Amino acid sequence: MAEEPDGARQDDGELARAWDALVATARRTVTDGLVVGTSGNVSVRVGDTVLVTPSGVPYDELTPDDLVAVGLDGERRAGTLRPTSELPMHLAVYRATPARAVVHTHAVHATAVSTLVPELPLIHYMAAALGGPVRVAPYATYGTERLAGNVLGALEGRAGCLLQNHGTLTYGDSLAAAYDRTAQLEWLCRVWLTASSHPRLAPALLTRDQVREVEEKLRGYGQRG
């Protein structure tokens, strides 16, 4: 995805509001048990600027003065703290997709599933909210370009993926949308693990055609103005 022109850079007030929303979302990942300590990271794109959580700082300690901003090329635009070590992965998603926000977690059930299968089985129709069967990106060391590339491969045609022996990544057109997809993905993984743990029965799975039908229905879901 091409960078936006310099004129698309946002003013300090807009960046400050986006930072507040980012911090609130990052704290929610801890409250909801999707990350432990400083694991996981969150970012949001404002024009051609990307705000991202800093490396190794507990989310409950972040203040407005801790804002970290980079360009799509990774060059610092604001702040003094080091950005998350997963910055290459976040930037790769912004360059290749229409993402406006990215959430990465180490959610327990999703991470467990990432060690068992190459693709999350179609246990529930809400897989449609992520674009279809959720793939597992092959393992690579955190913070590397190789991991970023593996994630992009798993995201093709999808809004989320699992990272093998690592966690989850989802994106959306807002922080709320990206976070909702993260929560949905963790729930899907928990449902599959629960159903597949029965010693004598195997869970019934949906077909790809059934999930595609739900994708069509979801396009008209919700209130209409």
PDB file of C-alpha atoms in Angstrom:
ATOM      1  CA  MET A   1       0.000   0.000   0.000  1.00  0.00           C
ATOM      2  CA  ALA A   2       1.517   3.312  -1.029  1.00  0.00           C
ATOM      3  CA  GLU A   3       2.453   5.915   1.549  1.00  0.00           C
ATOM      4  CA  GLU A   4       0.195   8.902   1.822  1.00  0.00           C
ATOM      5  CA  PRO A   5       1.628  12.301   0.832  1.00  0.00           C
ATOM      6  CA  ASP A   6       3.312  14.457   3.452  1.00  0.00           C
ATOM      7  CA  GLY A   7       0.227  16.644   3.503  1.00  0.00           C
ATOM      8  CA  ALA A   8      -1.631  13.729   5.107  1.00  0.00           C
ATOM      9  CA  ARG A   9       0.456  13.980   8.290  1.00  0.00           C
ATOM     10  CA  GLN A  10      -1.742  14.829  11.220  1.00  0.00           C
ATOM     11  CA  ASP A  11      -1.550  17.609  13.793  1.00  0.00           C
ATOM     12  CA  ASP A  12      -0.415  17.085  17.374  1.00  0.00           C
ATOM     13  CA  GLY A  13      -3.978  17.120  18.703  1.00  0.00           C
ATOM     14  CA  GLU A  14      -5.074  14.263  16.483  1.00  0.00           C
ATOM     15  CA  LEU A  15      -1.967  12.261  17.337  1.00  0.00           C
ATOM     16  CA  ALA A  16      -2.597  12.844  21.049  1.00  0.00           C
ATOM     17  CA  ARG A  17      -6.174  11.579  20.749  1.00  0.00           C
ATOM     18  CA  ALA A  18      -5.024   8.533  18.788  1.00  0.00           C
ATOM     19  CA  TRP A  19      -2.355   7.833  21.400  1.00  0.00           C
ATOM     20  CA  ASP A  20      -4.946   7.932  24.199  1.00  0.00           C
ATOM     21  CA  ALA A  21      -7.092   5.428  22.296  1.00  0.00           C
ATOM     22  CA  LEU A  22      -4.070   3.207  21.626  1.00  0.00           C
ATOM     23  CA  VAL A  23      -3.079   3.156  25.295  1.00  0.00           C
ATOM     24  CA  ALA A  24      -6.655   2.327  26.319  1.00  0.00           C
ATOM     25  CA  THR A  25      -6.694  -0.582  23.852  1.00  0.00           C
ATOM     26  CA  ALA A  26      -3.305  -1.851  25.031  1.00  0.00           C
ATOM     27  CA  ARG A  27      -4.497  -1.784  28.643  1.00  0.00           C
ATOM     28  CA  ARG A  28      -7.611  -3.681  27.636  1.00  0.00           C
ATOM     29  CA  THR A  29      -5.487  -6.536  26.284  1.00  0.00           C
ATOM     30  CA  VAL A  30      -4.078  -6.962  29.790  1.00  0.00           C
ATOM     31  CA  THR A  31      -7.435  -6.588  31.555  1.00  0.00           C
ATOM     32  CA  ASP A  32      -9.005  -9.178  29.258  1.00  0.00           C
ATOM     33  CA  GLY A  33      -6.149 -11.630  29.766  1.00  0.00           C
ATOM     34  CA  LEU A  34      -4.849 -11.530  26.202  1.00  0.00           C
ATOM     35  CA  VAL A  35      -1.324 -10.564  27.232  1.00  0.00           C
ATOM     36  CA  VAL A  36       0.842 -10.863  30.327  1.00  0.00           C
ATOM     37  CA  GLY A  37       3.179  -8.088  31.423  1.00  0.00           C
ATOM     38  CA  THR A  38       4.599  -6.218  28.433  1.00  0.00           C
ATOM     39  CA  SER A  39       3.990  -8.970  25.883  1.00  0.00           C
ATOM     40  CA  GLY A  40       1.991  -8.096  22.785  1.00  0.00           C
ATOM     41  CA  ASN A  41       1.743  -4.673  21.156  1.00  0.00           C
ATOM     42  CA  VAL A  42      -0.741  -2.295  19.561  1.00  0.00           C
ATOM     43  CA  SER A  43      -0.447   0.294  16.805  1.00  0.00           C
ATOM     44  CA  VAL A  44      -2.676   2.743  14.963  1.00  0.00           C
ATOM     45  CA  ARG A  45      -2.131   4.595  11.696  1.00  0.00           C
ATOM     46  CA  VAL A  46      -2.962   8.284  11.472  1.00  0.00           C
ATOM     47  CA  GLY A  47      -2.318   9.584   7.970  1.00  0.00           C
ATOM     48  CA  ASP A  48       1.205   8.476   7.092  1.00  0.00           C
ATOM     49  CA  THR A  49       2.232   8.233  10.754  1.00  0.00           C
ATOM     50  CA  VAL A  50       2.110   5.066  12.865  1.00  0.00           C
ATOM     51  CA  LEU A  51       1.731   5.269  16.627  1.00  0.00           C
ATOM     52  CA  VAL A  52       2.942   2.152  18.413  1.00  0.00           C
ATOM     53  CA  THR A  53       3.405   0.913  21.963  1.00  0.00           C
ATOM     54  CA  PRO A  54       6.981   1.228  23.231  1.00  0.00           C
ATOM     55  CA  SER A  55       9.239  -1.707  24.034  1.00  0.00           C
ATOM     56  CA  GLY A  56       9.218  -3.093  27.561  1.00  0.00           C
ATOM     57  CA  VAL A  57       7.011  -0.476  29.235  1.00  0.00           C
ATOM     58  CA  PRO A  58       3.983  -1.706  31.252  1.00  0.00           C
ATOM     59  CA  TYR A  59       0.834  -0.305  29.688  1.00  0.00           C
ATOM     60  CA  ASP A  60      -0.478   1.046  32.987  1.00  0.00           C
ATOM     61  CA  GLU A  61       2.600   3.282  33.200  1.00  0.00           C
ATOM     62  CA  LEU A  62       2.172   4.921  29.804  1.00  0.00           C
ATOM     63  CA  THR A  63       1.409   8.651  29.796  1.00  0.00           C
ATOM     64  CA  PRO A  64       0.696  11.209  27.050  1.00  0.00           C
ATOM     65  CA  ASP A  65       4.403  12.110  27.128  1.00  0.00           C
ATOM     66  CA  ASP A  66       5.336   8.542  26.123  1.00  0.00           C
ATOM     67  CA  LEU A  67       3.869   8.829  22.622  1.00  0.00           C
ATOM     68  CA  VAL A  68       5.943   6.907  20.069  1.00  0.00           C
ATOM     69  CA  ALA A  69       5.447   7.709  16.382  1.00  0.00           C
ATOM     70  CA  VAL A  70       7.227   6.516  13.246  1.00  0.00           C
ATOM     71  CA  GLY A  71       6.726   6.833   9.518  1.00  0.00           C
ATOM     72  CA  LEU A  72       5.899   3.885   7.295  1.00  0.00           C
ATOM     73  CA  ASP A  73       9.643   3.676   6.656  1.00  0.00           C
ATOM     74  CA  GLY A  74      10.254   3.150  10.370  1.00  0.00           C
ATOM     75  CA  GLU A  75      11.923   6.518  10.907  1.00  0.00           C
ATOM     76  CA  ARG A  76      11.085   8.196  14.223  1.00  0.00           C
ATOM     77  CA  ARG A  77       8.697  11.135  14.064  1.00  0.00           C
ATOM     78  CA  ALA A  78       7.906  11.705  17.728  1.00  0.00           C
ATOM     79  CA  GLY A  79       8.858  10.454  21.164  1.00  0.00           C
ATOM     80  CA  THR A  80      12.044   9.234  22.808  1.00  0.00           C
ATOM     81  CA  LEU A  81      11.129   5.669  23.843  1.00  0.00           C
ATOM     82  CA  ARG A  82      12.096   2.735  21.633  1.00  0.00           C
ATOM     83  CA  PRO A  83       9.143   1.339  19.678  1.00  0.00           C
ATOM     84  CA  THR A  84       8.057  -2.251  20.148  1.00  0.00           C
ATOM     85  CA  SER A  85      10.473  -4.883  18.864  1.00  0.00           C
ATOM     86  CA  GLU A  86       7.641  -6.075  16.589  1.00  0.00           C
ATOM     87  CA  LEU A  87       7.678  -2.807  14.628  1.00  0.00           C
ATOM     88  CA  PRO A  88       8.726  -4.592  11.377  1.00  0.00           C
ATOM     89  CA  MET A  89       5.578  -6.742  11.565  1.00  0.00           C
ATOM     90  CA  HIS A  90       3.275  -3.787  12.176  1.00  0.00           C
ATOM     91  CA  LEU A  91       4.785  -1.723   9.371  1.00  0.00           C
ATOM     92  CA  ALA A  92       4.626  -4.659   6.956  1.00  0.00           C
ATOM     93  CA  VAL A  93       0.884  -4.964   7.608  1.00  0.00           C
ATOM     94  CA  TYR A  94       0.301  -1.242   7.015  1.00  0.00           C
ATOM     95  CA  ARG A  95       2.259  -1.306   3.767  1.00  0.00           C
ATOM     96  CA  ALA A  96       0.446  -4.359   2.385  1.00  0.00           C
ATOM     97  CA  THR A  97      -3.143  -3.959   3.630  1.00  0.00           C
ATOM     98  CA  PRO A  98      -5.761  -1.238   4.239  1.00  0.00           C
ATOM     99  CA  ALA A  99      -5.176  -1.588   8.002  1.00  0.00           C
ATOM    100  CA  ARG A 100      -5.632   1.470  10.206  1.00  0.00           C
ATOM    101  CA  ALA A 101      -4.924  -0.410  13.444  1.00  0.00           C
ATOM    102  CA  VAL A 102      -3.071  -3.597  14.417  1.00  0.00           C
ATOM    103  CA  VAL A 103      -3.327  -5.655  17.612  1.00  0.00           C
ATOM    104  CA  HIS A 104      -0.804  -8.380  18.472  1.00  0.00           C
ATOM    105  CA  THR A 105      -1.283 -10.580  21.554  1.00  0.00           C
ATOM    106  CA  HIS A 106      -0.016 -13.727  23.237  1.00  0.00           C
ATOM    107  CA  ALA A 107      -3.534 -14.961  24.018  1.00  0.00           C
ATOM    108  CA  VAL A 108      -3.462 -18.355  25.742  1.00  0.00           C
ATOM    109  CA  HIS A 109      -5.942 -20.400  23.700  1.00  0.00           C
ATOM    110  CA  ALA A 110      -4.861 -18.940  20.373  1.00  0.00           C
ATOM    111  CA  THR A 111      -1.202 -19.557  21.146  1.00  0.00           C
ATOM    112  CA  ALA A 112      -2.021 -23.150  22.119  1.00  0.00           C
ATOM    113  CA  VAL A 113      -3.858 -23.701  18.828  1.00  0.00           C
ATOM    114  CA  SER A 114      -0.908 -22.256  16.903  1.00  0.00           C
ATOM    115  CA  THR A 115       1.207 -25.181  18.121  1.00  0.00           C
ATOM    116  CA  LEU A 116      -1.267 -27.844  16.984  1.00  0.00           C
ATOM    117  CA  VAL A 117      -2.554 -27.104  13.479  1.00  0.00           C
ATOM    118  CA  PRO A 118      -1.556 -25.129  10.342  1.00  0.00           C
ATOM    119  CA  GLU A 119      -5.040 -23.592  10.159  1.00  0.00           C
ATOM    120  CA  LEU A 120      -7.764 -23.117  12.762  1.00  0.00           C
ATOM    121  CA  PRO A 121     -10.525 -25.648  11.981  1.00  0.00           C
ATOM    122  CA  LEU A 122     -13.884 -24.125  11.026  1.00  0.00           C
ATOM    123  CA  ILE A 123     -15.529 -24.675  14.382  1.00  0.00           C
ATOM    124  CA  HIS A 124     -17.863 -21.660  14.171  1.00  0.00           C
ATOM    125  CA  TYR A 125     -19.245 -19.339  11.515  1.00  0.00           C
ATOM    126  CA  MET A 126     -17.595 -16.286  13.110  1.00  0.00           C
ATOM    127  CA  ALA A 127     -14.447 -17.294  11.268  1.00  0.00           C
ATOM    128  CA  ALA A 128     -16.139 -15.239   8.546  1.00  0.00           C
ATOM    129  CA  ALA A 129     -15.400 -12.083  10.558  1.00  0.00           C
ATOM    130  CA  LEU A 130     -11.707 -12.746   9.923  1.00  0.00           C
ATOM    131  CA  GLY A 131     -12.149 -13.448   6.221  1.00  0.00           C
ATOM    132  CA  GLY A 132     -12.366 -17.233   6.410  1.00  0.00           C
ATOM    133  CA  PRO A 133     -10.218 -20.052   7.796  1.00  0.00           C
ATOM    134  CA  VAL A 134      -7.528 -18.523  10.014  1.00  0.00           C
ATOM    135  CA  ARG A 135      -4.032 -19.576   8.970  1.00  0.00           C
ATOM    136  CA  VAL A 136      -0.988 -20.093  11.176  1.00  0.00           C
ATOM    137  CA  ALA A 137       2.105 -18.118  10.150  1.00  0.00           C
ATOM    138  CA  PRO A 138       5.209 -20.359  10.370  1.00  0.00           C
ATOM    139  CA  TYR A 139       7.457 -19.688  13.331  1.00  0.00           C
ATOM    140  CA  ALA A 140      10.237 -17.133  13.103  1.00  0.00           C
ATOM    141  CA  THR A 141      12.117 -15.196  15.769  1.00  0.00           C
ATOM    142  CA  TYR A 142      10.167 -12.228  17.104  1.00  0.00           C
ATOM    143  CA  GLY A 143      10.969  -8.813  15.717  1.00  0.00           C
ATOM    144  CA  THR A 144      12.448 -10.109  12.459  1.00  0.00           C
ATOM    145  CA  GLU A 145      11.650  -9.346   8.845  1.00  0.00           C
ATOM    146  CA  ARG A 146      11.210 -13.077   8.339  1.00  0.00           C
ATOM    147  CA  LEU A 147       8.380 -13.135  10.858  1.00  0.00           C
ATOM    148  CA  ALA A 148       6.825 -10.086   9.187  1.00  0.00           C
ATOM    149  CA  GLY A 149       6.925 -11.895   5.839  1.00  0.00           C
ATOM    150  CA  ASN A 150       5.399 -15.051   7.301  1.00  0.00           C
ATOM    151  CA  VAL A 151       2.581 -13.003   8.796  1.00  0.00           C
ATOM    152  CA  LEU A 152       1.807 -11.307   5.485  1.00  0.00           C
ATOM    153  CA  GLY A 153       1.553 -14.707   3.825  1.00  0.00           C
ATOM    154  CA  ALA A 154      -0.891 -15.934   6.467  1.00  0.00           C
ATOM    155  CA  LEU A 155      -2.924 -12.717   6.204  1.00  0.00           C
ATOM    156  CA  GLU A 156      -3.556 -12.963   2.466  1.00  0.00           C
ATOM    157  CA  GLY A 157      -7.315 -12.508   2.096  1.00  0.00           C
ATOM    158  CA  ARG A 158      -7.714 -12.445   5.880  1.00  0.00           C
ATOM    159  CA  ALA A 159      -7.926  -9.840   8.655  1.00  0.00           C
ATOM    160  CA  GLY A 160      -6.155 -11.975  11.226  1.00  0.00           C
ATOM    161  CA  CYS A 161      -3.818 -14.907  11.710  1.00  0.00           C
ATOM    162  CA  LEU A 162      -2.110 -17.020  14.330  1.00  0.00           C
ATOM    163  CA  LEU A 163       1.655 -16.927  14.807  1.00  0.00           C
ATOM    164  CA  GLN A 164       3.094 -20.377  15.448  1.00  0.00           C
ATOM    165  CA  ASN A 165       4.295 -20.831  19.045  1.00  0.00           C
ATOM    166  CA  HIS A 166       3.777 -17.100  19.522  1.00  0.00           C
ATOM    167  CA  GLY A 167       0.294 -15.568  19.461  1.00  0.00           C
ATOM    168  CA  THR A 168      -2.142 -13.615  17.291  1.00  0.00           C
ATOM    169  CA  LEU A 169      -2.290 -10.639  14.965  1.00  0.00           C
ATOM    170  CA  THR A 170      -5.404  -8.910  13.688  1.00  0.00           C
ATOM    171  CA  TYR A 171      -6.037  -5.638  11.927  1.00  0.00           C
ATOM    172  CA  GLY A 172      -9.016  -3.408  11.191  1.00  0.00           C
ATOM    173  CA  ASP A 173     -10.116   0.006  10.041  1.00  0.00           C
ATOM    174  CA  SER A 174     -10.068   1.176  13.673  1.00  0.00           C
ATOM    175  CA  LEU A 175      -8.638   0.113  17.025  1.00  0.00           C
ATOM    176  CA  ALA A 176     -12.090  -1.113  18.047  1.00  0.00           C
ATOM    177  CA  ALA A 177     -12.383  -3.316  14.941  1.00  0.00           C
ATOM    178  CA  ALA A 178      -8.888  -4.752  15.314  1.00  0.00           C
ATOM    179  CA  TYR A 179      -9.470  -5.488  18.993  1.00  0.00           C
ATOM    180  CA  ASP A 180     -12.844  -7.110  18.321  1.00  0.00           C
ATOM    181  CA  ARG A 181     -11.213  -9.449  15.811  1.00  0.00           C
ATOM    182  CA  THR A 182      -8.543 -10.357  18.358  1.00  0.00           C
ATOM    183  CA  ALA A 183     -11.207 -11.216  20.932  1.00  0.00           C
ATOM    184  CA  GLN A 184     -13.181 -13.219  18.351  1.00  0.00           C
ATOM    185  CA  LEU A 185     -10.068 -15.149  17.347  1.00  0.00           C
ATOM    186  CA  GLU A 186      -9.227 -16.061  20.925  1.00  0.00           C
ATOM    187  CA  TRP A 187     -12.832 -17.168  21.482  1.00  0.00           C
ATOM    188  CA  LEU A 188     -12.794 -19.318  18.338  1.00  0.00           C
ATOM    189  CA  CYS A 189      -9.604 -21.006  19.494  1.00  0.00           C
ATOM    190  CA  ARG A 190     -11.054 -21.643  22.926  1.00  0.00           C
ATOM    191  CA  VAL A 191     -14.189 -23.198  21.429  1.00  0.00           C
ATOM    192  CA  TRP A 192     -12.151 -25.518  19.193  1.00  0.00           C
ATOM    193  CA  LEU A 193      -9.831 -26.589  22.009  1.00  0.00           C
ATOM    194  CA  THR A 194     -12.802 -27.261  24.281  1.00  0.00           C
ATOM    195  CA  ALA A 195     -14.728 -29.268  21.679  1.00  0.00           C
ATOM    196  CA  SER A 196     -11.717 -31.239  20.492  1.00  0.00           C
ATOM    197  CA  SER A 197     -10.759 -32.235  24.044  1.00  0.00           C
ATOM    198  CA  HIS A 198     -13.599 -34.775  24.266  1.00  0.00           C
ATOM    199  CA  PRO A 199     -11.976 -38.233  24.495  1.00  0.00           C
ATOM    200  CA  ARG A 200     -14.438 -40.020  22.197  1.00  0.00           C
ATOM    201  CA  LEU A 201     -16.108 -37.421  19.988  1.00  0.00           C
ATOM    202  CA  ALA A 202     -14.765 -35.141  17.258  1.00  0.00           C
ATOM    203  CA  PRO A 203     -16.336 -31.702  16.779  1.00  0.00           C
ATOM    204  CA  ALA A 204     -18.517 -31.068  13.743  1.00  0.00           C
ATOM    205  CA  LEU A 205     -16.906 -28.533  11.425  1.00  0.00           C
ATOM    206  CA  LEU A 206     -18.360 -26.124   8.893  1.00  0.00           C
ATOM    207  CA  THR A 207     -17.480 -26.132   5.216  1.00  0.00           C
ATOM    208  CA  ARG A 208     -15.782 -23.207   3.501  1.00  0.00           C
ATOM    209  CA  ASP A 209     -18.946 -22.625   1.496  1.00  0.00           C
ATOM    210  CA  GLN A 210     -20.951 -22.292   4.706  1.00  0.00           C
ATOM    211  CA  VAL A 211     -18.485 -19.734   6.059  1.00  0.00           C
ATOM    212  CA  ARG A 212     -18.475 -17.818   2.767  1.00  0.00           C
ATOM    213  CA  GLU A 213     -22.267 -17.574   2.995  1.00  0.00           C
ATOM    214  CA  VAL A 214     -21.902 -15.981   6.417  1.00  0.00           C
ATOM    215  CA  GLU A 215     -19.317 -13.542   5.048  1.00  0.00           C
ATOM    216  CA  GLU A 216     -21.988 -12.255   2.672  1.00  0.00           C
ATOM    217  CA  LYS A 217     -24.505 -11.885   5.491  1.00  0.00           C
ATOM    218  CA  LEU A 218     -22.025 -10.038   7.698  1.00  0.00           C
ATOM    219  CA  ARG A 219     -21.584  -7.344   5.050  1.00  0.00           C
ATOM    220  CA  GLY A 220     -25.115  -6.171   5.835  1.00  0.00           C
ATOM    221  CA  TYR A 221     -24.971  -6.813   9.576  1.00  0.00           C
ATOM    222  CA  GLY A 222     -25.859  -4.159  12.156  1.00  0.00           C
ATOM    223  CA  GLN A 223     -27.798  -0.925  12.092  1.00  0.00           C
ATOM    224  CA  ARG A 224     -28.223   0.947   8.825  1.00  0.00           C
ATOM    225  CA  GLY A 225     -28.583   4.677   8.532  1.00  0.00           C
TER     226      GLY A 225
END
